[in-house]
Coordinates of C-alpha atoms in Angstrom, one line a residue:
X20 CA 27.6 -16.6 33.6
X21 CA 27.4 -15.5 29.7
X22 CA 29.7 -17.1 27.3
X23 CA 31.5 -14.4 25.1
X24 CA 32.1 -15.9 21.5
X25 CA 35.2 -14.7 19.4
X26 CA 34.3 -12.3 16.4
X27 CA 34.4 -14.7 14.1
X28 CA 32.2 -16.8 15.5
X29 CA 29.3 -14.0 15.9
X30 CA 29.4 -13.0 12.4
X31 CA 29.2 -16.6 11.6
X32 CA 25.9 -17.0 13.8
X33 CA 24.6 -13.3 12.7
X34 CA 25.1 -14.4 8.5
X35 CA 22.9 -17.5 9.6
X36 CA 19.9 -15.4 11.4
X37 CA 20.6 -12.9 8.3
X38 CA 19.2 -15.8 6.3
X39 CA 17.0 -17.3 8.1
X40 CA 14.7 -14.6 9.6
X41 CA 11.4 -14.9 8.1
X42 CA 7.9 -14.1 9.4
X43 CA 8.6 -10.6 10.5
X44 CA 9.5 -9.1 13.9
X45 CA 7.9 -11.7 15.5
X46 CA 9.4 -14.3 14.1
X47 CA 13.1 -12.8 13.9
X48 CA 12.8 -12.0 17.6
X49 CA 12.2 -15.1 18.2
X50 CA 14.8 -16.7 15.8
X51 CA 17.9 -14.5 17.8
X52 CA 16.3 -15.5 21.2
X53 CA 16.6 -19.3 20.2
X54 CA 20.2 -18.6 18.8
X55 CA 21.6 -16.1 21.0
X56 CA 20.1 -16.8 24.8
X57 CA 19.0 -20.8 24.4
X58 CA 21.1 -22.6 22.6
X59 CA 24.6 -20.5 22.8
X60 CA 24.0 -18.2 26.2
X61 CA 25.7 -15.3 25.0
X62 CA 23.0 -12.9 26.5
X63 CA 20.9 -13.6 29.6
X64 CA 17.3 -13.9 29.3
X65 CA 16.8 -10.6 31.7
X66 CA 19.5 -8.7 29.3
X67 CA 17.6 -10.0 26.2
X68 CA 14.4 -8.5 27.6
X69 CA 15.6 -5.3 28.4
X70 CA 17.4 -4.8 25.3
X71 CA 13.8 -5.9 23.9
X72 CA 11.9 -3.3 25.9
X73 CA 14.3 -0.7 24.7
X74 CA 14.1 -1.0 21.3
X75 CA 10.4 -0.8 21.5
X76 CA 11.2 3.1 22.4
X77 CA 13.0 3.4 19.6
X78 CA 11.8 4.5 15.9
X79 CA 12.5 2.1 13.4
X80 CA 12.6 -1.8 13.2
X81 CA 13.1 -3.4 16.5
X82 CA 14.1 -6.6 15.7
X83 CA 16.8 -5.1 13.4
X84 CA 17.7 -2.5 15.9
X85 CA 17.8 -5.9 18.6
X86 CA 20.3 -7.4 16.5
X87 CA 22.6 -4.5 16.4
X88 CA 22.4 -4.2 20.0
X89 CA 23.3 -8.0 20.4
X90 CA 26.5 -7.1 18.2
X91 CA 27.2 -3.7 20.4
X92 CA 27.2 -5.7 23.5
X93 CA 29.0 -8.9 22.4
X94 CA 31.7 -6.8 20.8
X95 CA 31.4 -3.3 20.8
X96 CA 30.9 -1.0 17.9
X97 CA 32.5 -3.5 15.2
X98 CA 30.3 -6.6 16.6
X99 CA 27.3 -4.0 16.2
X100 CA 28.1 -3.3 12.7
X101 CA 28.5 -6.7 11.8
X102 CA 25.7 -8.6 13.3
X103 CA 23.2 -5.6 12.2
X104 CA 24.2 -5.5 8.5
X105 CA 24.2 -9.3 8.1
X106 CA 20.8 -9.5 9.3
X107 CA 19.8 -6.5 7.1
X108 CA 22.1 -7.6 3.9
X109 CA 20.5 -11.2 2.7
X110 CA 16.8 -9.7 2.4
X111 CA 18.0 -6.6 1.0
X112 CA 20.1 -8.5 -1.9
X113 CA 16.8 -10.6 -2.1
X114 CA 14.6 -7.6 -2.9
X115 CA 16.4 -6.0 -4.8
X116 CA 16.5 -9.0 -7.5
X117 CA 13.2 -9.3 -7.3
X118 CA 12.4 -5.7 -8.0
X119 CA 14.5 -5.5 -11.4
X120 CA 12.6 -8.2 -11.9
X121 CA 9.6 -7.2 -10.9
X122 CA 10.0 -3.6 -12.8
X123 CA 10.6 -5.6 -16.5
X124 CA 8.0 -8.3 -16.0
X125 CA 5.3 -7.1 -14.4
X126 CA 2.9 -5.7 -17.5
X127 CA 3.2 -9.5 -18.2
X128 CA -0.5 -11.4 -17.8
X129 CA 0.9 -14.4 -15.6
X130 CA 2.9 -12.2 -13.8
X131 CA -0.4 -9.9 -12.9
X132 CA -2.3 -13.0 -12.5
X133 CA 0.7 -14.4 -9.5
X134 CA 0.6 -10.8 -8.1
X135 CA -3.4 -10.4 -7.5
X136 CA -3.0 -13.8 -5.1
X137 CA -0.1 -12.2 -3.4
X138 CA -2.2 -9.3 -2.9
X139 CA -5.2 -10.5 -1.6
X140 CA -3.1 -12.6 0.9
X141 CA -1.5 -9.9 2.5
X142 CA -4.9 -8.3 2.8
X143 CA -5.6 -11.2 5.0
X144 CA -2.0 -10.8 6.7
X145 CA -2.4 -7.4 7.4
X146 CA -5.5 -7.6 9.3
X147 CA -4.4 -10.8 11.5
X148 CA -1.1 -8.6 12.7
X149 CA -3.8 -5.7 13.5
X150 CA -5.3 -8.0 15.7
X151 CA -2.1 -9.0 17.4
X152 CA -1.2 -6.1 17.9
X153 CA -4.3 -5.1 19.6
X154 CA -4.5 -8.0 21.9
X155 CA -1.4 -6.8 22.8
X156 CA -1.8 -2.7 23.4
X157 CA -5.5 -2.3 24.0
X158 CA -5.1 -3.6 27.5
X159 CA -7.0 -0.4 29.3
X160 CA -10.3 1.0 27.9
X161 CA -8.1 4.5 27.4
X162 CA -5.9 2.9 24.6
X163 CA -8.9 1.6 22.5
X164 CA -10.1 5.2 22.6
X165 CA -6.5 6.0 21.5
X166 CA -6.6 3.9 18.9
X167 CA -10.5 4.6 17.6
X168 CA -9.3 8.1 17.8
X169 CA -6.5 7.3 15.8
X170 CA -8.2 5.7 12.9
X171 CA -10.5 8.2 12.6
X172 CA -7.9 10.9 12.2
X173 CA -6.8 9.1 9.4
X174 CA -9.5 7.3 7.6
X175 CA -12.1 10.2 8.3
X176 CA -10.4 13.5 8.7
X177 CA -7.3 12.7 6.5
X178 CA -4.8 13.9 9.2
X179 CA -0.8 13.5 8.5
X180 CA 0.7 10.2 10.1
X181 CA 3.3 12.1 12.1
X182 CA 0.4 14.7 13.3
X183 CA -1.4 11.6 14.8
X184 CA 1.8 9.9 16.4
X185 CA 3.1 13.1 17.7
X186 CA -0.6 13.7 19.2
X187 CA -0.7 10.9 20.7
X188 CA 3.0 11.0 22.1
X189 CA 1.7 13.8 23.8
X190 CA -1.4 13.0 25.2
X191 CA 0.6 9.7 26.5
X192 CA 3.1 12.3 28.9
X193 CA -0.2 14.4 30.0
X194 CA -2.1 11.2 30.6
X195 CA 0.9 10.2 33.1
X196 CA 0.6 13.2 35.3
X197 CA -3.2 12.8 35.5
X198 CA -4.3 9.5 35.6
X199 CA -1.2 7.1 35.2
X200 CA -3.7 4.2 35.2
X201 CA -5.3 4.7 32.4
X202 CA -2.0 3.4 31.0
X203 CA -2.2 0.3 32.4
X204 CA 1.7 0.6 32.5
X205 CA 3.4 -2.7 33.8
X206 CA 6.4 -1.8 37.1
X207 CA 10.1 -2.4 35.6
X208 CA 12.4 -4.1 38.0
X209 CA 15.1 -1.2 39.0
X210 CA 18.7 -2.1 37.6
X211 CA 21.7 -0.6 38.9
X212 CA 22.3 2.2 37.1
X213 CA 25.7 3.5 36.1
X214 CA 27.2 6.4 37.7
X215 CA 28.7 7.4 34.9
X216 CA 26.8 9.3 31.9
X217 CA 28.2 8.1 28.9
X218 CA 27.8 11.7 27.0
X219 CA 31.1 11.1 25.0
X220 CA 30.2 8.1 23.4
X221 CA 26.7 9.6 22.9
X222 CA 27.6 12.7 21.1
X223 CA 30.5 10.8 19.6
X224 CA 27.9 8.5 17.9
X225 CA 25.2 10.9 16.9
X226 CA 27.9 13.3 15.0
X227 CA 29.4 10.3 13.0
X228 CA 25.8 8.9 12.1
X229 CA 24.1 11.7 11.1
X230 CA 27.5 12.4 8.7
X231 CA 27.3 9.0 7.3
X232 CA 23.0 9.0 7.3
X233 CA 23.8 12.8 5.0
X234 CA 26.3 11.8 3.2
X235 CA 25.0 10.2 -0.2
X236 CA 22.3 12.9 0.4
X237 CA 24.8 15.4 0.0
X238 CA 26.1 14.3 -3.0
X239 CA 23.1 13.7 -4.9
X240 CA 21.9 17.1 -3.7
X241 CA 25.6 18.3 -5.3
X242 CA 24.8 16.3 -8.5
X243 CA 21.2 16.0 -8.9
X244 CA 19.6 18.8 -7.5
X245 CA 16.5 19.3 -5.2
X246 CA 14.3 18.5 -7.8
X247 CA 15.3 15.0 -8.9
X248 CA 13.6 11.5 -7.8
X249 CA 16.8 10.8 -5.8
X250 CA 16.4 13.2 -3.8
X251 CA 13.0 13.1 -3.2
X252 CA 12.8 9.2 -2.2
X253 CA 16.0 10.1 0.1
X254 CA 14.4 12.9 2.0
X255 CA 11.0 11.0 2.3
X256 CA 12.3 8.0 3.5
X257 CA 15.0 10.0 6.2
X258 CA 11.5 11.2 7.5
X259 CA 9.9 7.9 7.5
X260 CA 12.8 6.5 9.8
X261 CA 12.2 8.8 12.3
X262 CA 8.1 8.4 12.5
X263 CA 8.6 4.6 12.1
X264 CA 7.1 4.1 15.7
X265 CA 5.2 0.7 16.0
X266 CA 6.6 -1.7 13.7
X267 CA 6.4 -1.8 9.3
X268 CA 3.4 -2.0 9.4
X269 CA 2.5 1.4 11.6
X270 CA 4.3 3.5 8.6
X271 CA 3.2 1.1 5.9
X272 CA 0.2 3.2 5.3
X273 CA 1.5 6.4 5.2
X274 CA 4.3 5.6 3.2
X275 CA 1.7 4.2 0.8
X276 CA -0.6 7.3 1.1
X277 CA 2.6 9.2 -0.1
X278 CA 4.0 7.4 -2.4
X279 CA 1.0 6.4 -4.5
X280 CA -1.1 9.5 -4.3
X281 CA 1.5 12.1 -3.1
X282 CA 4.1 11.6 -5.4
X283 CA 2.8 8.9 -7.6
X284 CA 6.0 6.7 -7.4
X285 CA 3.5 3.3 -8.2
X286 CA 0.1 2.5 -8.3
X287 CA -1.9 0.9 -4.6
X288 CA -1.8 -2.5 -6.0
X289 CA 1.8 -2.1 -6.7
X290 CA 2.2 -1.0 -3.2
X291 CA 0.7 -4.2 -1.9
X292 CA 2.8 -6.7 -4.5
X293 CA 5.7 -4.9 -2.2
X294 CA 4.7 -6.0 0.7
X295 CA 3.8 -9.1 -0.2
X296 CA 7.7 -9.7 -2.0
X297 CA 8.6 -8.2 1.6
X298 CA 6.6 -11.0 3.2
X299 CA 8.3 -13.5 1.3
X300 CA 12.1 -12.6 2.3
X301 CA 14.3 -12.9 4.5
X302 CA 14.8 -9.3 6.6
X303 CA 12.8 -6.5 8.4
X304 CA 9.1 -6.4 7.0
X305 CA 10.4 -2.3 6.4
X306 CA 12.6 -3.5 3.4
X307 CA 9.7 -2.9 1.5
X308 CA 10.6 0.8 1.0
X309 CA 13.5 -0.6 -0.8
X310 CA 11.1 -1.7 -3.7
X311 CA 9.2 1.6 -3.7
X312 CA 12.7 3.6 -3.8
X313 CA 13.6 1.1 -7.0
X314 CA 10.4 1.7 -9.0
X315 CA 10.5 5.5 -8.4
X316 CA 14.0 6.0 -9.7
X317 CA 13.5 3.1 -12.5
X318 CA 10.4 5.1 -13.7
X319 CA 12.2 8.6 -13.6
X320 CA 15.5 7.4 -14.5
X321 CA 17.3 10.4 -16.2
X322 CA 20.1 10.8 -16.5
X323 CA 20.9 7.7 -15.7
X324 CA 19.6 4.0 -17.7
X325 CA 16.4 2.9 -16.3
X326 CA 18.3 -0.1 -14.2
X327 CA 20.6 2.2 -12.9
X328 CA 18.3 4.7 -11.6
X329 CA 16.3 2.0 -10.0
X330 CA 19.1 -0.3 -8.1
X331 CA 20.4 4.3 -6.7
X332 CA 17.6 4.2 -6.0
X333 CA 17.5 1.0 -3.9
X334 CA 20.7 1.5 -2.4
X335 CA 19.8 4.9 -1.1
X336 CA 16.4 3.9 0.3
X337 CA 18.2 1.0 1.7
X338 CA 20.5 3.4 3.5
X339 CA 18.6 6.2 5.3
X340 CA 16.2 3.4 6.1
X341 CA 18.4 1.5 8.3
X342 CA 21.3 3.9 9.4
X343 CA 19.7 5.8 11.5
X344 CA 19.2 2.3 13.5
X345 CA 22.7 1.6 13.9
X346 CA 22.6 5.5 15.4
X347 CA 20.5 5.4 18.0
X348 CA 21.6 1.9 19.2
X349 CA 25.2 3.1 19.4
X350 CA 24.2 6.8 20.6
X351 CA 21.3 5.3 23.3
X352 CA 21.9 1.9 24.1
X353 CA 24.3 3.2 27.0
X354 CA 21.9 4.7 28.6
X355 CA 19.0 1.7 28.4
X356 CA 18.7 1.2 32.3
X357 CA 18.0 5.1 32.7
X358 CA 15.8 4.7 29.4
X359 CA 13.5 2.4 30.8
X360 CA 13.1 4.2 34.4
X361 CA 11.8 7.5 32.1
X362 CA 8.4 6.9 32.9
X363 CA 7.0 9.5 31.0
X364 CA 8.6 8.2 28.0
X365 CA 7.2 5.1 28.3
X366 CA 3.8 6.5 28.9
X367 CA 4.2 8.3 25.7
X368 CA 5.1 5.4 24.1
X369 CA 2.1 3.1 25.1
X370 CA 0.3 5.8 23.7
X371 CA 1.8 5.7 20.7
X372 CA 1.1 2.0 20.9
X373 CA -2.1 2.3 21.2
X374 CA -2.8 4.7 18.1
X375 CA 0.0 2.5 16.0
X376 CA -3.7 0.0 16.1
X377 CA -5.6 2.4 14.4
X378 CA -3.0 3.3 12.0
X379 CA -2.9 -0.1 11.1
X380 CA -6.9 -0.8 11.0
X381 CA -6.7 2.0 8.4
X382 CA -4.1 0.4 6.2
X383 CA -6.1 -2.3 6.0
X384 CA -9.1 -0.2 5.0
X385 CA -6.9 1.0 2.5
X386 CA -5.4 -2.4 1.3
X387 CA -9.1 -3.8 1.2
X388 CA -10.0 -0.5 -0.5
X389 CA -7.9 -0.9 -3.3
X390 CA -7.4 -5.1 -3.9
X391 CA -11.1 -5.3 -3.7
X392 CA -12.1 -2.7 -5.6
X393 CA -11.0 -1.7 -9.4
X394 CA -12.7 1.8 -8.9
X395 CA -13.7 4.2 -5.3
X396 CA -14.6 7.7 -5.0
X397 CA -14.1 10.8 -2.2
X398 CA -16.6 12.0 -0.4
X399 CA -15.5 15.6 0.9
X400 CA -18.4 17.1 3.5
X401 CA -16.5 19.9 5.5
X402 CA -13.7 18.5 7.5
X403 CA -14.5 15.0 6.3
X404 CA -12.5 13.2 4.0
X405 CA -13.5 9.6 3.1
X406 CA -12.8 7.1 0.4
X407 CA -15.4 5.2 -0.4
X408 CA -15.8 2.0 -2.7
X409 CA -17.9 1.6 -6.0
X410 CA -19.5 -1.4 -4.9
X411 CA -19.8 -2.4 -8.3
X412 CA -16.3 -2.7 -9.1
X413 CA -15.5 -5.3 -6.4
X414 CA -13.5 -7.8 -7.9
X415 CA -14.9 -11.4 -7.6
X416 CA -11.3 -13.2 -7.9
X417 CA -9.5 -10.9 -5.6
X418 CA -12.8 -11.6 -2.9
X419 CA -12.1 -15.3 -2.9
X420 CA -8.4 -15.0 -2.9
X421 CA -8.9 -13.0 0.0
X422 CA -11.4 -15.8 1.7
X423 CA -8.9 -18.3 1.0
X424 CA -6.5 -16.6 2.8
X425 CA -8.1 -15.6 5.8
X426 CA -9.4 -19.5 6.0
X427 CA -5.3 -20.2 5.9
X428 CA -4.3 -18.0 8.9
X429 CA -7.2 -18.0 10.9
X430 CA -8.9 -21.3 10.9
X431 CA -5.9 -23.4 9.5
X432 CA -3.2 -21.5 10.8
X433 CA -0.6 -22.1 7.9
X434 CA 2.3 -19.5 7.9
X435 CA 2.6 -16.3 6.2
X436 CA 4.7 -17.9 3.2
X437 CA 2.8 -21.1 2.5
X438 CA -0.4 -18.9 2.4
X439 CA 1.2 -16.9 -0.6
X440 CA 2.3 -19.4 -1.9
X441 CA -1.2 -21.2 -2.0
X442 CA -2.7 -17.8 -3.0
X443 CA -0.8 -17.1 -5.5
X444 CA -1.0 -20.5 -7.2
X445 CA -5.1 -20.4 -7.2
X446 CA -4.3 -16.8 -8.5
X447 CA -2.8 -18.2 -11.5
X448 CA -5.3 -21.0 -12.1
X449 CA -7.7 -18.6 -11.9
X450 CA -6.3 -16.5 -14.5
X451 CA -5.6 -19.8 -16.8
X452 CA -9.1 -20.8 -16.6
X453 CA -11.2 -18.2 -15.1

């Protein structure tokens, strides 16, 4: 039988996984397992795992979306609230810091010296979560297809990220009529399910999210315009949360593709010293958007002071990132048993899965692309549209930064934060005396 705690005492154990949740989704899913079914029994292991398997159909971060859920069912819509924003709140307060920070220091040598270590290190981290990930989803020779397919889409033919998890959403639901076992989809144990359908509470949920995801929208739509960075980095990022399929680093590369080249918020190597600050806190991996939302507005600041404009910008990135989570966990999570008996949702969701690999094999192309490299060029031939290195601009530092790394993780198997920290500490030696 599960113990219910008070409240008080599940904000008190929600502010310490807040704090403590490091190494990504992996590691926080882990972390709340430990602290919420092992040592405290508040959730039973088969609850835990559905609630798991349900926020893998969900867009956004799961193991923030996990945490809300935890709240929801401990303690309703209040318990949801609190245990999602306190595991949301320390890394975001974190990031933010180091953003100012990062935004008056960074033209600094030493500082640029620290940041090309960080960045060849998450080179090497991004490539060993592309192969989890594809130990994990390429079970069936179907999905590696998938996700060859979905590499090339992006790294050859230069199709939009939504286009390719959209296309492969709905290959996923034909697939299932045809030839179900191409999916390689594992049975799910039938639940009881409820014989009520919860569309009150549902609708209930969507209308007060969607006011609360529109409402600072609204008002710097009312005060800014449609033309101003605000509004911009709002209505990119309220798109981004809904694509966000797959984990942080499945959007990563889009979001980079956007914001460096589309709108030219910061430069690719400033995209990566995000994701490695990301890497280093405490939070979901996506809280990286938060530093791309600060540099934008801190860049195009008017009319506000440059600081200003950059934490608005935080704050707002910060929020259409993360409420739509707290939406569909208190508009869905009602219906999870009939959720995860939709079979052709789950089909298009392995899919999904499956092409989530090859968007990630190309943001590492893209990473590698621009920490190796000071210089590449585009190759245009028809429907082709490749970026290529100038092979003589590979930088010799960043090379054996990366090396070091991949030695770390792979042979040694240190964790994501000592590897940075080793990085970044030959990084600056090597700048001192190279």
């Amino acid at each position: 039988m599960n113990v219910k705690p008070s409240f008080e005492e599940l904000v008190r154990v929600s502010a310490r996984i807040g704090c403590l949740s490091f190494g990504g989704p992996v590691g926080q899913i882990a972390l709340m397992h430990r602290e919420i079914v092992e040592n405290r029994g508040w959730i039973s292991e088969e609850q835990y795992l559905h609630a798991l398997n349900f926020c893998h159909l969900l867009p956004g971060p799961e193991a923030q979306q996990l945490a809300i859920w935890i709240g929801w069912k401990l303690h309703g819509v209040k318990g949801g609230l609190a245990a999602g924003l306190l595991f949301v709140i320390p890394g975001a307060l974190v990031i933010l810091a180091l953003s100012v920070l990062y935004g008056f220091a960074a033209r600094l040598g030493w500082v640029s010296a620290l940041f090309l270590g960080i960045k060849a290190a998450v080179l090497a981290i991004v490539v060993q979560a592309l192969l989890r990930i594809a130990a994990r989803a390429l079970a069936t020779p179907f999905k590696r297809v998938v996700a060859a397919a979905s590499l090339a889409a992006l790294a050859v033919f230069d199709l939009p990220f939504p286009l390719v998890v959209l296309g492969a959403g709905a290959l996923g639901a034909i697939v299932w009529r045809l030839r179900p076992d191409w999916l390689g989809l594992k049975p799910v144990a039938v639940t009881s399910t409820p014989s009520e359908r919860p569309w009150r509470t549902t609708i209930g949920a969507i209308v007060i999210g969607a006011a609360l995801w529109a409402a600072p929208m609204l008002l710097v739509l009312a005060a800014l315009g449609p033309h101003h960075v605000l509004w911009q980095v709002g209505v990119f990022f309220s798109k981004l949360a809904v694509v966000t399929f797959g984990g942080a680093y499945a959007v990563l590369a889009y979001m980079a593709q956007q914001a460096v080249q589309g709108f030219g918020w910061l430069s690719a190597g400033e995209m990566a010293d995000g994701l490695g600050l990301a890497e280093t806190t405490p939070g979901p991996l996506i809280m990286v958007t938060q530093f791309v939302g600060y540099l934008a507005a801190y860049r195009a600041p008017a009319p506000f002071a440059p600081l200003l404009a950059g934490v608005l910008g935080a704050l707002l990135t910060t929020w259409v990132t993360f409420t739509p989570c707290f939406l569909w966990i208190f508009a869905l999570a009602p219906w999870i048993e009939r959720l995860e008996q939709a079979h052709r949702l789950r089909a298009a969701l392995a899919t999904i899965t499956a092409a989530i690999v090859g968007v990630i094999a190309n943001l590492s192309l893209w990473f590698a692309l621009h920490v190796l490299f000071t210089a590449s060029r585009m190759v245009d031939a028809g429907p082709l549209h490749l970026r290529l290195p100038v092979s003589e601009t590979l930088d010799l530092r960043a090379f054996a930064l990366a090396l070091l790394a991949a030695v770390l993780l792979f042979r040694l198997r240190w964790s994501v934060i000592r590897t940075l920290g080793l990085t970044a500490l030959a990084a600056l030696v090597l700048g001192t005396f190279g």
